């Protein structure tokens, strides 16, 4: 019998865990390339590449209580899948733990954000994405992967939302975010100013909006295709892994959850799975140190 391995070093029991990883293998609305449903297992496999000791933080990830509860059963309808992710994420948050969702396509993040709004009144959201995802609907679907951020803005006020690393969207989407005053930082701005300077106004804005909790959604295509070619909609001129690492480090005290979505393992030589499984481990290590579990 084949037993699916858990994420490396995620062998705590659910009850005792501080971090809970789960997979949501659904890619039913993906338009250009499909296959992100295989990402959770690819991320798990790649996670065994790494040492447990972090020389940067001087901690061992085996000292952190992490549980991998496996993959959720996903149906065929995107609304059902979003609801299942929502229910699972809410349970984890209710139990005082930090959820880490491995997608699957980006629309699933709507469920994660929805669960956060059920638990935290003041939650803010940072989406890392090459795309605005602000379409009211796409290919007849209002909750497809191209409408994620539009749907997130139905759950939280615009001053508690930011999207980082953007470099693609329709004229209408950009007109919408500009006219609504929604904060977005392009990859070009990050390249020109450096990530710290470029994101200053984002963090100031979240502070002004009274956000004490923050949810982070990483669409894998935010990173340049040179580092992560296996994604649904590759878009050149992206962020470097260092930029994403900075954001994870910077938000470590406020972070209440994370997702990694849109990774398609079959379109690369596991660069994406290696990078994002490492970033998940970094997220766990930084949040653990910052919050002192
Ligand atoms: Mn997206
Ligand atoms: Mn994207």
CSV table of N, CA and C and ligand atoms in Angstrom, one decimal, residues 106 129 131 133 145 148 219 221 262, ligand 1:
chain,number,residue,atom,x,y,z
A,106,UNK,N,-6.1,29.5,-7.3
A,106,UNK,CA,-6.1,30.7,-6.4
A,106,UNK,C,-7.5,30.9,-5.8
A,129,UNK,N,0.9,38.3,-6.2
A,129,UNK,CA,0.4,37.8,-7.4
A,129,UNK,C,0.9,38.6,-8.6
A,131,UNK,N,-0.8,38.8,-11.1
A,131,UNK,CA,-2.1,39.3,-11.8
A,131,UNK,C,-3.0,40.0,-10.7
A,133,UNK,N,-6.3,39.8,-10.7
A,133,UNK,CA,-7.4,38.9,-10.3
A,133,UNK,C,-8.6,39.7,-9.9
A,145,UNK,N,-10.4,31.4,-10.9
A,145,UNK,CA,-9.0,31.8,-10.4
A,145,UNK,C,-8.7,33.3,-10.8
A,148,UNK,N,-10.2,36.1,-7.9
A,148,UNK,CA,-9.9,35.9,-6.5
A,148,UNK,C,-9.9,37.2,-5.7
A,219,UNK,N,0.2,33.6,-4.7
A,219,UNK,CA,0.1,33.0,-6.0
A,219,UNK,C,1.5,32.8,-6.5
A,221,UNK,N,2.8,32.5,-9.2
A,221,UNK,CA,3.3,33.3,-10.4
A,221,UNK,C,3.8,34.6,-10.0
A,262,UNK,N,-1.5,27.9,-7.2
A,262,UNK,CA,-1.2,28.0,-8.6
A,262,UNK,C,0.1,27.4,-9.1
B,1,LIG,MN1,-4.0,34.7,-8.7
